[in-house]
Amino acid sequence: LALLVAVFAGAIYQITIHITESPTPGTKEIVQHDVEPNSIAVLPFANRSANADDAYFVDGIHDDLLTHISKIGSIRTISRTSVMQYRGSSKPIPEIATELGVATILEGGVQRAGDQIRINVQLIDARTDEHLWAEIYDRQLLATNIFAIQSEIAETIAETLRTTLSPREQQQIRSIPTENFAAYEAYLIGKQSMEKRTPESLAKAEEYFRHAVELDPQYALAWVSLANTYMLQVWYSELPARENFGKAKAAIDTALELDSDLGEAYVSLGRWKVNMEDLEGAEQAYKRALELSPNYAPGHKWFGFLLEKQGRWKEYVVEMKIAIQLDPISANIRANYANALRATGRAEEALEQYE
């Protein structure tokens, strides 16, 4: 009976989401079509620690949790680029959900005190602004405990949204990337530095990722990020391409030897192969990445760029549309989606995206 009620409610939601009342004069009407019941946005976590410097740690846990949830192919998960724009926002949950095109919102906070960590989360139904589930996790501050909490949250979300995890998804969600907390911290700081995309920040990111893999040579995700940093430094820091791409390939190979099912590693491999003009190999890498991580927006974006390079315009449109659905507030992705539409003669739709 509960399942029938849930299905009926989802069907009603799919119908009613298309019905909009006349907007109040002077306001902008926002219409969101075809919101999937199994869709979620994880808003930036609040830093509840006494130390403001713990912000990088809180953001890192938020990013990791997003990665965990995005492994679930049946739940459309909005990417970090879009959700980070709601940090500190006072907008009502239903309004945020409408702008992002999701049915549920996860919000929470992280408190770090001594050798203890507390993570509190609440899953909210965007239609009613009511809590579907909430939990507080109090654990000792260990890398294994942090990953275990993230796994529990992802699995509970899947259960609450009545979706079934495949054996591979369960394995991916429950994996422990590293048991070395110092390596995990170095990785988090490196990730924050890499996002800034300046010569100085990329040099700092490389230093932290190197430190992470020195502390734990089995840390596959750190090897992937190190590879990405090498490639980014060619474009942003004008470092020698041959040397940096060589180091990037070695880091990617190491990551895949450690974890052959790591979607992020295949995206990096695809980017490397494009730069080596191995377009067929790049396509194989991107397809494998998206098979393993279907909600990974950068994977769809970079695969789209490959299709553009080959003049496969209709496929390019499809791939960029998926990227937009996963990262709707990314100006970069939306502009490239507009380019794809323009290339297929859909000028009016392209103009709307440019605007």
Short mmCIF file of C-alpha atoms in Angstrom, two decimals:
data_model
loop_
_atom_site.label_atom_id
_atom_site.label_comp_id
_atom_site.label_asym_id
_atom_site.label_seq_id
_atom_site.Cartn_x
_atom_site.Cartn_y
_atom_site.Cartn_z
CA LEU A 1 0.00 0.00 0.00
CA ALA A 2 2.82 2.39 0.90
CA LEU A 3 4.51 1.70 -2.44
CA LEU A 4 1.24 2.35 -4.35
CA VAL A 5 0.77 5.62 -2.48
CA ALA A 6 4.34 6.67 -3.29
CA VAL A 7 3.92 5.85 -6.99
CA PHE A 8 0.57 7.67 -7.12
CA ALA A 9 2.06 10.71 -5.38
CA GLY A 10 4.94 10.74 -7.85
CA ALA A 11 2.53 10.58 -10.78
CA ILE A 12 0.43 13.44 -9.39
CA TYR A 13 3.62 15.46 -8.88
CA GLN A 14 4.70 14.87 -12.50
CA ILE A 15 1.30 16.22 -13.60
CA THR A 16 0.96 19.18 -11.25
CA ILE A 17 4.49 20.44 -11.76
CA HIS A 18 3.37 21.66 -15.19
CA ILE A 19 0.57 23.79 -13.73
CA THR A 20 1.63 27.34 -12.83
CA GLU A 21 -0.44 30.19 -11.50
CA SER A 22 -0.11 33.68 -12.93
CA PRO A 23 2.94 35.32 -11.38
CA THR A 24 2.56 38.32 -9.14
CA PRO A 25 3.03 41.54 -11.17
CA GLY A 26 6.66 42.60 -11.17
CA THR A 27 8.02 39.12 -10.42
CA LYS A 28 9.74 36.63 -12.71
CA GLU A 29 7.91 33.37 -13.33
CA ILE A 30 10.01 30.24 -12.97
CA VAL A 31 8.57 27.12 -14.61
CA GLN A 32 10.29 23.77 -14.03
CA HIS A 33 9.17 20.87 -16.21
CA ASP A 34 9.48 17.14 -15.71
CA VAL A 35 10.96 17.04 -12.22
CA GLU A 36 12.01 13.47 -11.52
CA PRO A 37 10.83 12.13 -8.13
CA ASN A 38 14.27 10.51 -7.70
CA SER A 39 16.30 13.71 -7.89
CA ILE A 40 18.28 15.49 -5.20
CA ALA A 41 20.38 18.55 -4.47
CA VAL A 42 22.78 18.48 -1.52
CA LEU A 43 23.12 22.05 -0.28
CA PRO A 44 26.47 23.27 1.11
CA PHE A 45 26.95 22.07 4.66
CA ALA A 46 27.17 24.55 7.52
CA ASN A 47 30.44 24.70 9.46
CA ARG A 48 29.35 24.24 13.06
CA SER A 49 32.91 24.04 14.40
CA ALA A 50 34.38 26.70 16.64
CA ASN A 51 37.26 27.07 14.18
CA ALA A 52 36.41 28.95 10.98
CA ASP A 53 39.47 27.37 9.34
CA ASP A 54 37.59 24.07 9.26
CA ALA A 55 35.61 25.37 6.27
CA TYR A 56 37.80 23.39 3.84
CA PHE A 57 37.07 20.23 5.83
CA VAL A 58 33.32 20.82 5.79
CA ASP A 59 33.33 21.57 2.06
CA GLY A 60 35.39 18.45 1.46
CA ILE A 61 32.93 16.20 3.28
CA HIS A 62 30.08 17.82 1.35
CA ASP A 63 31.90 17.16 -1.94
CA ASP A 64 32.63 13.55 -0.96
CA LEU A 65 29.01 12.90 -0.03
CA LEU A 66 27.89 14.29 -3.38
CA THR A 67 30.29 11.87 -5.06
CA HIS A 68 28.84 8.97 -3.05
CA ILE A 69 25.24 9.80 -3.96
CA SER A 70 26.08 10.43 -7.62
CA LYS A 71 27.21 6.80 -7.89
CA ILE A 72 23.52 5.84 -7.72
CA GLY A 73 22.45 5.89 -11.35
CA SER A 74 18.70 6.01 -10.60
CA ILE A 75 18.96 9.22 -8.54
CA ARG A 76 19.71 12.39 -10.51
CA THR A 77 22.17 14.33 -8.36
CA ILE A 78 22.90 18.02 -8.93
CA SER A 79 26.62 18.72 -9.14
CA ARG A 80 28.71 20.79 -6.75
CA THR A 81 29.09 23.76 -9.12
CA SER A 82 25.37 24.50 -9.01
CA VAL A 83 24.63 23.79 -5.35
CA MET A 84 27.56 25.84 -4.01
CA GLN A 85 25.82 28.99 -5.23
CA TYR A 86 23.27 28.49 -2.45
CA ARG A 87 25.79 28.75 0.38
CA GLY A 88 24.21 30.95 3.05
CA SER A 89 21.10 31.49 0.91
CA SER A 90 17.88 32.53 2.64
CA LYS A 91 15.71 31.29 -0.22
CA PRO A 92 12.93 28.88 0.76
CA ILE A 93 13.63 25.21 0.03
CA PRO A 94 10.81 24.89 -2.57
CA GLU A 95 12.23 27.84 -4.52
CA ILE A 96 15.75 26.37 -4.54
CA ALA A 97 14.36 23.01 -5.62
CA THR A 98 12.44 24.64 -8.47
CA GLU A 99 15.53 26.46 -9.72
CA LEU A 100 17.57 23.24 -9.63
CA GLY A 101 14.77 21.02 -10.92
CA VAL A 102 14.78 18.50 -8.07
CA ALA A 103 12.17 16.82 -5.89
CA THR A 104 14.27 16.55 -2.71
CA ILE A 105 16.88 18.62 -0.88
CA LEU A 106 19.51 17.41 1.60
CA GLU A 107 20.92 19.95 4.01
CA GLY A 108 23.12 19.58 7.06
CA GLY A 109 26.16 20.62 9.04
CA VAL A 110 29.51 19.35 10.25
CA GLN A 111 31.08 19.92 13.66
CA ARG A 112 34.68 18.96 14.34
CA ALA A 113 35.89 19.06 17.95
CA GLY A 114 39.12 17.42 19.05
CA ASP A 115 39.05 13.78 18.01
CA GLN A 116 35.28 13.76 17.47
CA ILE A 117 33.06 14.61 14.51
CA ARG A 118 29.32 15.25 14.34
CA ILE A 119 27.44 15.29 11.03
CA ASN A 120 23.74 16.10 11.01
CA VAL A 121 21.60 15.82 7.87
CA GLN A 122 17.95 16.16 6.94
CA LEU A 123 16.25 15.09 3.72
CA ILE A 124 13.41 17.43 2.72
CA ASP A 125 10.50 16.96 0.34
CA ALA A 126 10.70 20.06 -1.86
CA ARG A 127 6.97 20.06 -2.59
CA THR A 128 5.87 20.32 1.03
CA ASP A 129 9.07 21.58 2.73
CA GLU A 130 8.63 18.70 5.19
CA HIS A 131 11.32 16.37 6.51
CA LEU A 132 11.41 12.89 5.04
CA TRP A 133 14.29 11.76 7.24
CA ALA A 134 16.88 13.24 9.60
CA GLU A 135 19.86 11.84 11.48
CA ILE A 136 22.80 12.90 13.67
CA TYR A 137 26.07 10.96 13.43
CA ASP A 138 28.54 11.22 16.32
CA ARG A 139 31.79 9.37 15.68
CA GLN A 140 35.49 9.39 16.43
CA LEU A 141 37.37 11.48 13.89
CA LEU A 142 38.76 8.72 11.68
CA ALA A 143 38.82 8.53 7.88
CA THR A 144 37.02 5.18 7.99
CA ASN A 145 34.24 6.65 10.14
CA ILE A 146 33.76 9.63 7.80
CA PHE A 147 33.41 7.36 4.77
CA ALA A 148 31.10 5.02 6.70
CA ILE A 149 28.81 7.95 7.56
CA GLN A 150 28.73 9.04 3.91
CA SER A 151 27.88 5.50 2.85
CA GLU A 152 25.07 5.27 5.41
CA ILE A 153 23.61 8.58 4.26
CA ALA A 154 23.72 7.58 0.58
CA GLU A 155 22.09 4.21 1.26
CA THR A 156 19.39 5.77 3.46
CA ILE A 157 18.58 8.31 0.73
CA ALA A 158 18.26 5.46 -1.78
CA GLU A 159 15.96 3.58 0.61
CA THR A 160 13.85 6.68 1.33
CA LEU A 161 13.44 7.40 -2.38
CA ARG A 162 12.55 3.73 -2.94
CA THR A 163 15.33 2.99 -5.39
CA THR A 164 17.25 -0.29 -5.55
CA LEU A 165 21.03 -0.27 -5.55
CA SER A 166 22.87 -2.61 -7.89
CA PRO A 167 25.67 -4.74 -6.40
CA ARG A 168 28.25 -2.52 -8.11
CA GLU A 169 26.63 0.64 -6.75
CA GLN A 170 26.65 -0.84 -3.25
CA GLN A 171 30.32 -1.72 -3.62
CA GLN A 172 31.20 1.78 -4.89
CA ILE A 173 29.25 3.51 -2.12
CA ARG A 174 30.76 1.37 0.63
CA SER A 175 34.35 1.63 -0.58
CA ILE A 176 36.96 3.19 1.72
CA PRO A 177 39.22 5.43 -0.44
CA THR A 178 41.83 5.74 2.32
CA GLU A 179 42.20 4.84 5.98
CA ASN A 180 44.88 7.50 6.50
CA PHE A 181 43.24 10.62 7.94
CA ALA A 182 46.28 12.84 7.22
CA ALA A 183 46.19 11.74 3.57
CA TYR A 184 42.45 12.51 3.46
CA GLU A 185 43.03 16.00 4.89
CA ALA A 186 45.80 16.70 2.37
CA TYR A 187 43.47 15.55 -0.41
CA LEU A 188 40.68 17.88 0.77
CA ILE A 189 42.99 20.90 0.90
CA GLY A 190 44.35 20.01 -2.53
CA LYS A 191 40.83 19.83 -3.98
CA GLN A 192 39.95 23.27 -2.62
CA SER A 193 43.17 24.73 -4.05
CA MET A 194 42.65 23.12 -7.44
CA GLU A 195 39.21 24.74 -7.80
CA LYS A 196 40.75 28.25 -7.85
CA ARG A 197 42.53 27.62 -11.18
CA THR A 198 45.47 29.97 -10.69
CA PRO A 199 49.17 29.11 -11.15
CA GLU A 200 49.73 29.53 -7.42
CA SER A 201 46.71 27.49 -6.34
CA LEU A 202 47.53 24.68 -8.77
CA ALA A 203 51.11 24.50 -7.50
CA LYS A 204 49.73 24.25 -3.97
CA ALA A 205 47.23 21.58 -5.06
CA GLU A 206 50.02 19.51 -6.62
CA GLU A 207 51.98 19.74 -3.38
CA TYR A 208 49.05 18.49 -1.28
CA PHE A 209 48.10 15.69 -3.68
CA ARG A 210 51.72 14.54 -3.76
CA HIS A 211 51.70 14.51 0.03
CA ALA A 212 48.44 12.53 0.07
CA VAL A 213 49.82 9.75 -2.16
CA GLU A 214 53.09 9.70 -0.20
CA LEU A 215 51.09 9.09 2.98
CA ASP A 216 48.89 6.50 1.25
CA PRO A 217 50.16 5.22 -2.11
CA GLN A 218 46.89 3.21 -2.46
CA TYR A 219 44.73 6.38 -2.51
CA ALA A 220 43.35 6.17 -6.07
CA LEU A 221 41.27 9.37 -5.97
CA ALA A 222 44.32 11.37 -4.89
CA TRP A 223 46.24 9.99 -7.89
CA VAL A 224 43.39 11.11 -10.18
CA SER A 225 43.41 14.62 -8.73
CA LEU A 226 47.20 14.76 -9.05
CA ALA A 227 46.83 13.83 -12.74
CA ASN A 228 44.20 16.52 -13.26
CA THR A 229 46.46 19.09 -11.62
CA TYR A 230 49.31 18.21 -13.98
CA MET A 231 47.03 18.73 -16.99
CA LEU A 232 45.52 21.95 -15.64
CA GLN A 233 49.00 23.39 -15.13
CA VAL A 234 49.65 23.06 -18.86
CA TRP A 235 46.68 25.33 -19.57
CA TYR A 236 46.73 27.69 -16.58
CA SER A 237 50.41 27.77 -15.62
CA GLU A 238 51.99 27.28 -19.08
CA LEU A 239 54.15 24.42 -17.85
CA PRO A 240 55.74 22.14 -20.48
CA ALA A 241 53.01 20.03 -22.09
CA ARG A 242 55.12 16.96 -22.87
CA GLU A 243 56.47 16.65 -19.33
CA ASN A 244 53.18 17.35 -17.54
CA PHE A 245 51.08 15.11 -19.76
CA GLY A 246 53.63 12.36 -19.20
CA LYS A 247 53.32 12.73 -15.43
CA ALA A 248 49.53 12.89 -15.73
CA LYS A 249 49.39 9.60 -17.65
CA ALA A 250 51.55 7.87 -15.05
CA ALA A 251 49.22 9.08 -12.27
CA ILE A 252 46.11 7.97 -14.19
CA ASP A 253 47.61 4.53 -14.80
CA THR A 254 48.36 4.19 -11.10
CA ALA A 255 44.80 5.16 -10.16
CA LEU A 256 43.30 2.60 -12.55
CA GLU A 257 45.65 -0.12 -11.32
CA LEU A 258 44.37 0.58 -7.82
CA ASP A 259 40.69 0.87 -8.79
CA SER A 260 39.63 -0.21 -12.27
CA ASP A 261 36.03 0.93 -11.60
CA LEU A 262 36.86 4.56 -10.77
CA GLY A 263 34.75 6.70 -13.11
CA GLU A 264 36.70 9.88 -12.39
CA ALA A 265 39.92 8.19 -13.53
CA TYR A 266 38.38 7.32 -16.90
CA VAL A 267 37.29 10.94 -17.42
CA SER A 268 40.89 12.02 -16.80
CA LEU A 269 42.09 9.31 -19.18
CA GLY A 270 39.67 10.60 -21.82
CA ARG A 271 40.98 14.14 -21.46
CA TRP A 272 44.56 12.87 -21.75
CA LYS A 273 43.74 10.87 -24.90
CA VAL A 274 42.08 13.88 -26.54
CA ASN A 275 45.30 15.82 -26.05
CA MET A 276 47.18 12.92 -27.60
CA GLU A 277 44.74 13.05 -30.58
CA ASP A 278 43.53 9.53 -29.78
CA LEU A 279 39.86 10.38 -30.24
CA GLU A 280 38.64 6.80 -30.50
CA GLY A 281 40.41 5.90 -27.26
CA ALA A 282 39.03 9.04 -25.62
CA GLU A 283 35.47 8.06 -26.54
CA GLN A 284 35.93 4.60 -25.06
CA ALA A 285 37.27 6.14 -21.84
CA TYR A 286 34.41 8.63 -21.53
CA LYS A 287 31.76 5.98 -22.16
CA ARG A 288 33.30 3.77 -19.50
CA ALA A 289 33.39 6.73 -17.10
CA LEU A 290 29.71 7.49 -17.62
CA GLU A 291 28.79 3.84 -17.26
CA LEU A 292 30.45 3.86 -13.83
CA SER A 293 29.44 7.41 -12.80
CA PRO A 294 26.30 8.39 -14.78
CA ASN A 295 25.68 11.49 -12.64
CA TYR A 296 29.18 12.92 -13.07
CA ALA A 297 28.50 16.22 -14.89
CA PRO A 298 32.15 16.88 -15.90
CA GLY A 299 32.16 13.50 -17.65
CA HIS A 300 29.20 14.48 -19.82
CA LYS A 301 30.76 17.89 -20.47
CA TRP A 302 34.12 16.54 -21.61
CA PHE A 303 32.47 13.81 -23.71
CA GLY A 304 30.39 16.58 -25.30
CA PHE A 305 33.54 18.50 -26.17
CA LEU A 306 34.89 15.40 -27.91
CA LEU A 307 31.68 15.07 -29.93
CA GLU A 308 31.96 18.76 -30.87
CA LYS A 309 35.54 18.23 -32.01
CA GLN A 310 34.31 15.44 -34.29
CA GLY A 311 31.37 17.45 -35.65
CA ARG A 312 28.80 15.03 -34.17
CA TRP A 313 26.40 17.87 -33.43
CA LYS A 314 23.20 15.99 -32.56
CA GLU A 315 25.04 13.75 -30.10
CA TYR A 316 26.74 16.86 -28.73
CA VAL A 317 23.33 18.40 -27.99
CA VAL A 318 22.19 15.27 -26.14
CA GLU A 319 25.33 15.09 -24.01
CA MET A 320 25.29 18.78 -23.06
CA LYS A 321 21.58 18.58 -22.20
CA ILE A 322 22.38 15.82 -19.70
CA ALA A 323 25.21 17.95 -18.30
CA ILE A 324 22.78 20.87 -17.89
CA GLN A 325 20.32 18.67 -16.01
CA LEU A 326 23.09 17.70 -13.58
CA ASP A 327 24.66 21.16 -13.33
CA PRO A 328 21.91 23.69 -14.22
CA ILE A 329 23.63 26.80 -12.84
CA SER A 330 27.00 26.25 -14.52
CA ALA A 331 27.48 29.17 -16.94
CA ASN A 332 30.25 27.24 -18.68
CA ILE A 333 28.12 24.18 -19.40
CA ARG A 334 25.07 26.25 -20.36
CA ALA A 335 27.11 28.30 -22.86
CA ASN A 336 28.41 25.11 -24.44
CA TYR A 337 24.87 23.72 -24.58
CA ALA A 338 23.93 26.90 -26.45
CA ASN A 339 26.82 26.31 -28.88
CA ALA A 340 25.51 22.79 -29.50
CA LEU A 341 21.98 24.06 -30.18
CA ARG A 342 23.25 26.76 -32.53
CA ALA A 343 25.31 24.20 -34.46
CA THR A 344 22.14 22.18 -35.15
CA GLY A 345 20.17 25.19 -36.36
CA ARG A 346 18.16 25.72 -33.18
CA ALA A 347 19.00 29.41 -32.96
CA GLU A 348 16.09 30.58 -30.77
CA GLU A 349 16.76 27.88 -28.17
CA ALA A 350 20.46 28.72 -28.28
CA LEU A 351 19.73 32.41 -27.66
CA GLU A 352 17.61 31.50 -24.64
CA GLN A 353 20.52 29.51 -23.21
CA TYR A 354 23.03 32.32 -23.89
CA GLU A 355 20.78 34.78 -22.09
#
